[in-house]
PDB file of C-alpha atoms in Angstrom:
ATOM      1  CA  VAL A   1     132.327 -71.315 236.485  1.00 43.00           C
ATOM      2  CA  THR A   2     129.573 -68.752 236.833  1.00 57.00           C
ATOM      3  CA  LEU A   3     128.522 -66.852 233.769  1.00 57.00           C
ATOM      4  CA  LEU A   4     129.292 -63.641 235.609  1.00 58.00           C
ATOM      5  CA  LYS A   5     132.977 -64.560 235.963  1.00 67.00           C
ATOM      6  CA  ARG A   6     133.656 -66.281 232.621  1.00 70.00           C
ATOM      7  CA  LYS A   7     134.965 -63.186 230.803  1.00 74.00           C
ATOM      8  CA  GLN A   8     137.203 -62.223 233.714  1.00 74.00           C
ATOM      9  CA  LEU A   9     138.657 -65.732 233.867  1.00 77.00           C
ATOM     10  CA  LEU A  10     139.358 -65.709 230.122  1.00 80.00           C
ATOM     11  CA  ILE A  11     141.293 -62.459 230.487  1.00 80.00           C
ATOM     12  CA  ALA A  12     143.270 -63.869 233.414  1.00 80.00           C
ATOM     13  CA  GLU A  13     143.976 -67.080 231.506  1.00 82.00           C
ATOM     14  CA  HIS A  14     145.388 -65.155 228.537  1.00 84.00           C
ATOM     15  CA  TRP A  15     147.154 -62.432 230.497  1.00 87.00           C
ATOM     16  CA  PRO A  16     149.279 -60.355 228.101  1.00 86.00           C
ATOM     17  CA  ARG A  17     153.042 -60.074 228.435  1.00 87.00           C
ATOM     18  CA  CYS A  18     153.156 -56.590 226.945  1.00 88.00           C
ATOM     19  CA  LYS A  19     152.821 -53.853 229.586  1.00 87.00           C
ATOM     20  CA  ASP A  20     150.473 -51.732 227.443  1.00 88.00           C
ATOM     21  CA  MET A  21     148.233 -54.712 226.742  1.00 88.00           C
ATOM     22  CA  ARG A  22     148.156 -55.559 230.456  1.00 88.00           C
ATOM     23  CA  ALA A  23     146.820 -52.070 231.163  1.00 89.00           C
ATOM     24  CA  VAL A  24     144.013 -52.670 228.659  1.00 89.00           C
ATOM     25  CA  ALA A  25     143.316 -56.106 230.122  1.00 87.00           C
ATOM     26  CA  LEU A  26     143.161 -54.599 233.614  1.00 87.00           C
ATOM     27  CA  GLN A  27     140.661 -51.980 232.438  1.00 87.00           C
ATOM     28  CA  ASN A  28     138.527 -54.732 230.909  1.00 83.00           C
ATOM     29  CA  LEU A  29     138.661 -56.742 234.138  1.00 80.00           C
ATOM     30  CA  ARG A  30     137.439 -53.749 236.114  1.00 80.00           C
ATOM     31  CA  ARG A  31     134.689 -53.038 233.583  1.00 78.00           C
ATOM     32  CA  PHE A  32     133.478 -56.664 233.586  1.00 73.00           C
ATOM     33  CA  LYS A  33     133.505 -56.722 237.368  1.00 69.00           C
ATOM     34  CA  GLN A  34     131.280 -53.642 237.533  1.00 66.00           C
ATOM     35  CA  GLU A  35     129.037 -54.466 234.572  1.00 63.00           C
ATOM     36  CA  PRO A  36     128.437 -58.226 234.404  1.00 54.00           C
ATOM     37  CA  VAL A  37     126.459 -59.601 231.489  1.00 56.00           C
ATOM     38  CA  LEU A  38     123.252 -60.638 233.205  1.00 63.00           C
ATOM     39  CA  SER A  39     121.437 -61.357 229.955  1.00 59.00           C
ATOM     40  CA  GLU A  40     123.277 -64.709 229.911  1.00 64.00           C
ATOM     41  CA  VAL A  41     122.020 -65.717 233.355  1.00 74.00           C
ATOM     42  CA  ALA A  42     118.996 -68.013 233.375  1.00 83.00           C
ATOM     43  CA  ILE A  43     117.719 -68.396 236.912  1.00 91.00           C
ATOM     44  CA  SER A  44     116.372 -71.857 237.678  1.00 94.00           C
ATOM     45  CA  TRP A  45     116.008 -73.939 240.829  1.00 96.00           C
ATOM     46  CA  PRO A  46     119.290 -75.808 240.165  1.00 95.00           C
ATOM     47  CA  TYR A  47     121.092 -72.483 239.539  1.00 92.00           C
ATOM     48  CA  LEU A  48     119.573 -71.047 242.714  1.00 95.00           C
ATOM     49  CA  ALA A  49     120.543 -74.166 244.713  1.00 96.00           C
ATOM     50  CA  GLY A  50     124.189 -73.722 243.746  1.00 94.00           C
ATOM     51  CA  PHE A  51     124.045 -69.992 244.298  1.00 93.00           C
ATOM     52  CA  PHE A  52     122.410 -70.435 247.706  1.00 96.00           C
ATOM     53  CA  ASP A  53     125.070 -72.984 248.674  1.00 96.00           C
ATOM     54  CA  ALA A  54     127.694 -70.331 247.961  1.00 94.00           C
ATOM     55  CA  GLU A  55     125.994 -67.105 249.040  1.00 94.00           C
ATOM     56  CA  GLY A  56     122.944 -68.074 251.104  1.00 96.00           C
ATOM     57  CA  CYS A  57     122.198 -68.147 254.803  1.00 97.00           C
ATOM     58  CA  ILE A  58     119.469 -69.928 256.793  1.00 96.00           C
ATOM     59  CA  LYS A  59     118.536 -67.990 259.931  1.00 94.00           C
ATOM     60  CA  LEU A  60     116.429 -69.272 262.806  1.00 89.00           C
ATOM     61  CA  HIS A  61     115.008 -66.642 265.162  1.00 84.00           C
ATOM     62  CA  THR A  62     116.351 -66.837 268.702  1.00 80.00           C
ATOM     63  CA  THR A  63     113.041 -66.856 270.573  1.00 77.00           C
ATOM     64  CA  GLN A  64     110.329 -67.840 268.062  1.00 80.00           C
ATOM     65  CA  SER A  65     110.016 -70.567 265.482  1.00 79.00           C
ATOM     66  CA  SER A  66     110.431 -68.141 262.602  1.00 86.00           C
ATOM     67  CA  LEU A  67     112.767 -68.611 259.688  1.00 92.00           C
ATOM     68  CA  ARG A  68     114.565 -66.305 257.290  1.00 95.00           C
ATOM     69  CA  LEU A  69     116.589 -66.974 254.145  1.00 97.00           C
ATOM     70  CA  ASP A  70     119.202 -64.456 252.994  1.00 97.00           C
ATOM     71  CA  ILE A  71     121.357 -64.344 249.886  1.00 97.00           C
ATOM     72  CA  SER A  72     124.188 -61.794 249.875  1.00 94.00           C
ATOM     73  CA  GLN A  73     125.752 -60.457 246.706  1.00 91.00           C
ATOM     74  CA  ASN A  74     127.614 -57.368 245.496  1.00 87.00           C
ATOM     75  CA  ASN A  75     125.654 -57.441 242.245  1.00 85.00           C
ATOM     76  CA  LYS A  76     122.175 -56.064 242.963  1.00 89.00           C
ATOM     77  CA  GLU A  77     121.001 -56.733 239.409  1.00 87.00           C
ATOM     78  CA  LEU A  78     121.558 -60.451 239.906  1.00 89.00           C
ATOM     79  CA  LEU A  79     119.508 -60.328 243.103  1.00 93.00           C
ATOM     80  CA  ASP A  80     116.783 -58.506 241.150  1.00 92.00           C
ATOM     81  CA  LEU A  81     116.694 -61.419 238.686  1.00 92.00           C
ATOM     82  CA  ILE A  82     116.478 -63.904 241.550  1.00 95.00           C
ATOM     83  CA  ALA A  83     113.635 -61.885 243.105  1.00 95.00           C
ATOM     84  CA  VAL A  84     111.699 -61.955 239.812  1.00 93.00           C
ATOM     85  CA  PHE A  85     112.228 -65.720 239.583  1.00 95.00           C
ATOM     86  CA  LEU A  86     111.045 -66.256 243.160  1.00 97.00           C
ATOM     87  CA  ARG A  87     107.933 -64.109 242.627  1.00 95.00           C
ATOM     88  CA  LYS A  88     107.038 -66.210 239.580  1.00 95.00           C
ATOM     89  CA  GLN A  89     107.588 -69.438 241.490  1.00 96.00           C
ATOM     90  CA  MET A  90     105.745 -68.244 244.611  1.00 96.00           C
ATOM     91  CA  PRO A  91     102.925 -65.860 243.693  1.00 93.00           C
ATOM     92  CA  GLY A  92     102.355 -63.503 246.583  1.00 92.00           C
ATOM     93  CA  ALA A  93     105.930 -63.724 247.808  1.00 92.00           C
ATOM     94  CA  SER A  94     107.766 -60.451 248.155  1.00 90.00           C
ATOM     95  CA  PRO A  95     111.469 -61.122 248.661  1.00 93.00           C
ATOM     96  CA  ASN A  96     113.048 -57.900 249.912  1.00 91.00           C
ATOM     97  CA  ILE A  97     116.355 -56.593 248.611  1.00 96.00           C
ATOM     98  CA  TYR A  98     118.254 -54.208 250.829  1.00 94.00           C
ATOM     99  CA  ARG A  99     121.720 -52.743 251.066  1.00 94.00           C
ATOM    100  CA  ASN A 100     124.142 -54.432 253.430  1.00 91.00           C
ATOM    101  CA  GLY A 101     127.255 -52.334 253.836  1.00 86.00           C
ATOM    102  CA  ALA A 102     128.982 -50.189 251.268  1.00 85.00           C
ATOM    103  CA  ARG A 103     128.657 -52.464 248.232  1.00 83.00           C
ATOM    104  CA  SER A 104     126.798 -55.600 249.225  1.00 92.00           C
ATOM    105  CA  HIS A 105     123.080 -56.298 248.912  1.00 96.00           C
ATOM    106  CA  VAL A 106     120.897 -58.979 250.474  1.00 96.00           C
ATOM    107  CA  ILE A 107     117.708 -60.574 249.264  1.00 97.00           C
ATOM    108  CA  ALA A 108     115.607 -61.796 252.177  1.00 96.00           C
ATOM    109  CA  ILE A 109     112.696 -64.213 252.334  1.00 97.00           C
ATOM    110  CA  THR A 110     111.007 -63.757 255.698  1.00 94.00           C
ATOM    111  CA  CYS A 111     107.631 -65.508 255.417  1.00 93.00           C
ATOM    112  CA  LYS A 112     108.026 -68.954 256.987  1.00 92.00           C
ATOM    113  CA  SER A 113     105.825 -70.748 254.423  1.00 94.00           C
ATOM    114  CA  TYR A 114     107.829 -69.251 251.523  1.00 96.00           C
ATOM    115  CA  CYS A 115     111.081 -70.134 253.288  1.00 96.00           C
ATOM    116  CA  MET A 116     109.912 -73.731 253.696  1.00 96.00           C
ATOM    117  CA  PHE A 117     108.807 -73.941 250.044  1.00 97.00           C
ATOM    118  CA  THR A 118     112.136 -72.486 248.919  1.00 98.00           C
ATOM    119  CA  LEU A 119     114.194 -74.870 251.061  1.00 98.00           C
ATOM    120  CA  ARG A 120     112.257 -77.895 249.756  1.00 98.00           C
ATOM    121  CA  ARG A 121     112.827 -76.796 246.162  1.00 98.00           C
ATOM    122  CA  LEU A 122     116.510 -76.074 246.787  1.00 98.00           C
ATOM    123  CA  ILE A 123     117.036 -79.538 248.295  1.00 98.00           C
ATOM    124  CA  ALA A 124     115.187 -81.177 245.387  1.00 98.00           C
ATOM    125  CA  SER A 125     117.308 -79.158 242.943  1.00 97.00           C
ATOM    126  CA  GLY A 126     120.705 -80.172 244.277  1.00 96.00           C
ATOM    127  CA  LEU A 127     121.472 -78.136 247.388  1.00 96.00           C
ATOM    128  CA  ARG A 128     124.607 -79.725 248.840  1.00 96.00           C
ATOM    129  CA  VAL A 129     126.621 -77.576 251.226  1.00 96.00           C
ATOM    130  CA  LYS A 130     123.632 -76.322 253.207  1.00 97.00           C
ATOM    131  CA  LYS A 131     121.413 -79.385 252.717  1.00 97.00           C
ATOM    132  CA  ARG A 132     121.725 -80.628 256.303  1.00 95.00           C
ATOM    133  CA  HIS A 133     120.939 -77.183 257.708  1.00 94.00           C
ATOM    134  CA  ALA A 134     117.979 -76.862 255.353  1.00 96.00           C
ATOM    135  CA  ALA A 135     116.623 -80.224 256.507  1.00 95.00           C
ATOM    136  CA  VAL A 136     116.959 -79.135 260.138  1.00 93.00           C
ATOM    137  CA  ALA A 137     115.132 -75.870 259.394  1.00 93.00           C
ATOM    138  CA  LEU A 138     112.355 -77.797 257.621  1.00 94.00           C
ATOM    139  CA  ALA A 139     111.907 -79.969 260.714  1.00 91.00           C
ATOM    140  CA  MET A 140     111.547 -76.963 263.017  1.00 90.00           C
ATOM    141  CA  SER A 141     108.246 -76.431 264.830  1.00 85.00           C
ATOM    142  CA  HIS A 142     107.006 -74.467 267.841  1.00 83.00           C
ATOM    143  CA  SER A 143     107.613 -77.480 270.077  1.00 85.00           C
ATOM    144  CA  ASN A 144     111.193 -78.253 268.993  1.00 84.00           C
ATOM    145  CA  HIS A 145     112.464 -74.744 268.199  1.00 81.00           C
ATOM    146  CA  ALA A 146     114.623 -74.445 271.325  1.00 80.00           C
ATOM    147  CA  ASP A 147     116.195 -77.865 270.760  1.00 82.00           C
ATOM    148  CA  ILE A 148     116.981 -77.093 267.121  1.00 81.00           C
ATOM    149  CA  ARG A 149     118.485 -73.717 268.020  1.00 76.00           C
ATOM    150  CA  ALA A 150     120.670 -75.390 270.662  1.00 78.00           C
ATOM    151  CA  ALA A 151     121.972 -78.029 268.217  1.00 70.00           C
TER     152      ALA A 151
END
C-alpha cells in the first residue's frame, strides 16, 4: 500500500455506521486525497521501480531511435519529489513536469542517455511489469529501431 493512500484506506476499513460520523469520514477522505502527506515518502530506486511499473510509460519515437520516459500522476508534488531524486542521481538531467489534462501531470525524461540510465537502474531495482519493454528499449539502436518499433 502506498504511503499516499494509507490514511484513506484506514478510514475506509473503519467506516462509521453513524450517519454524522460518515460525513466527517467523507470530509477526511476528500482532504487526504487533495493533501497527501508527502513528508513520509522516501524516493529510492526500488520505490521508483514500483511507481514506474504502475504509472510509467516507455515511448519510442516513430521515425528516429529516440526514447522518452513518462510518469503520469495527479499529485504534482510527488512528481516534484521524483524530479529532485532524479536530478541527484543524474547530475545534469532536467526531467520536465508538465500538465496533462485538467488534473494530471507528467514528468518526462527525454534525453536518451538519461532514459537508458534510468531504465537500467529501474530493472536492477525490481522493475517487473515493464521489465521486458525496458529491456527492448535498452537494446534499441539506429540500425534496429524500425524492427523494434514493429515488434
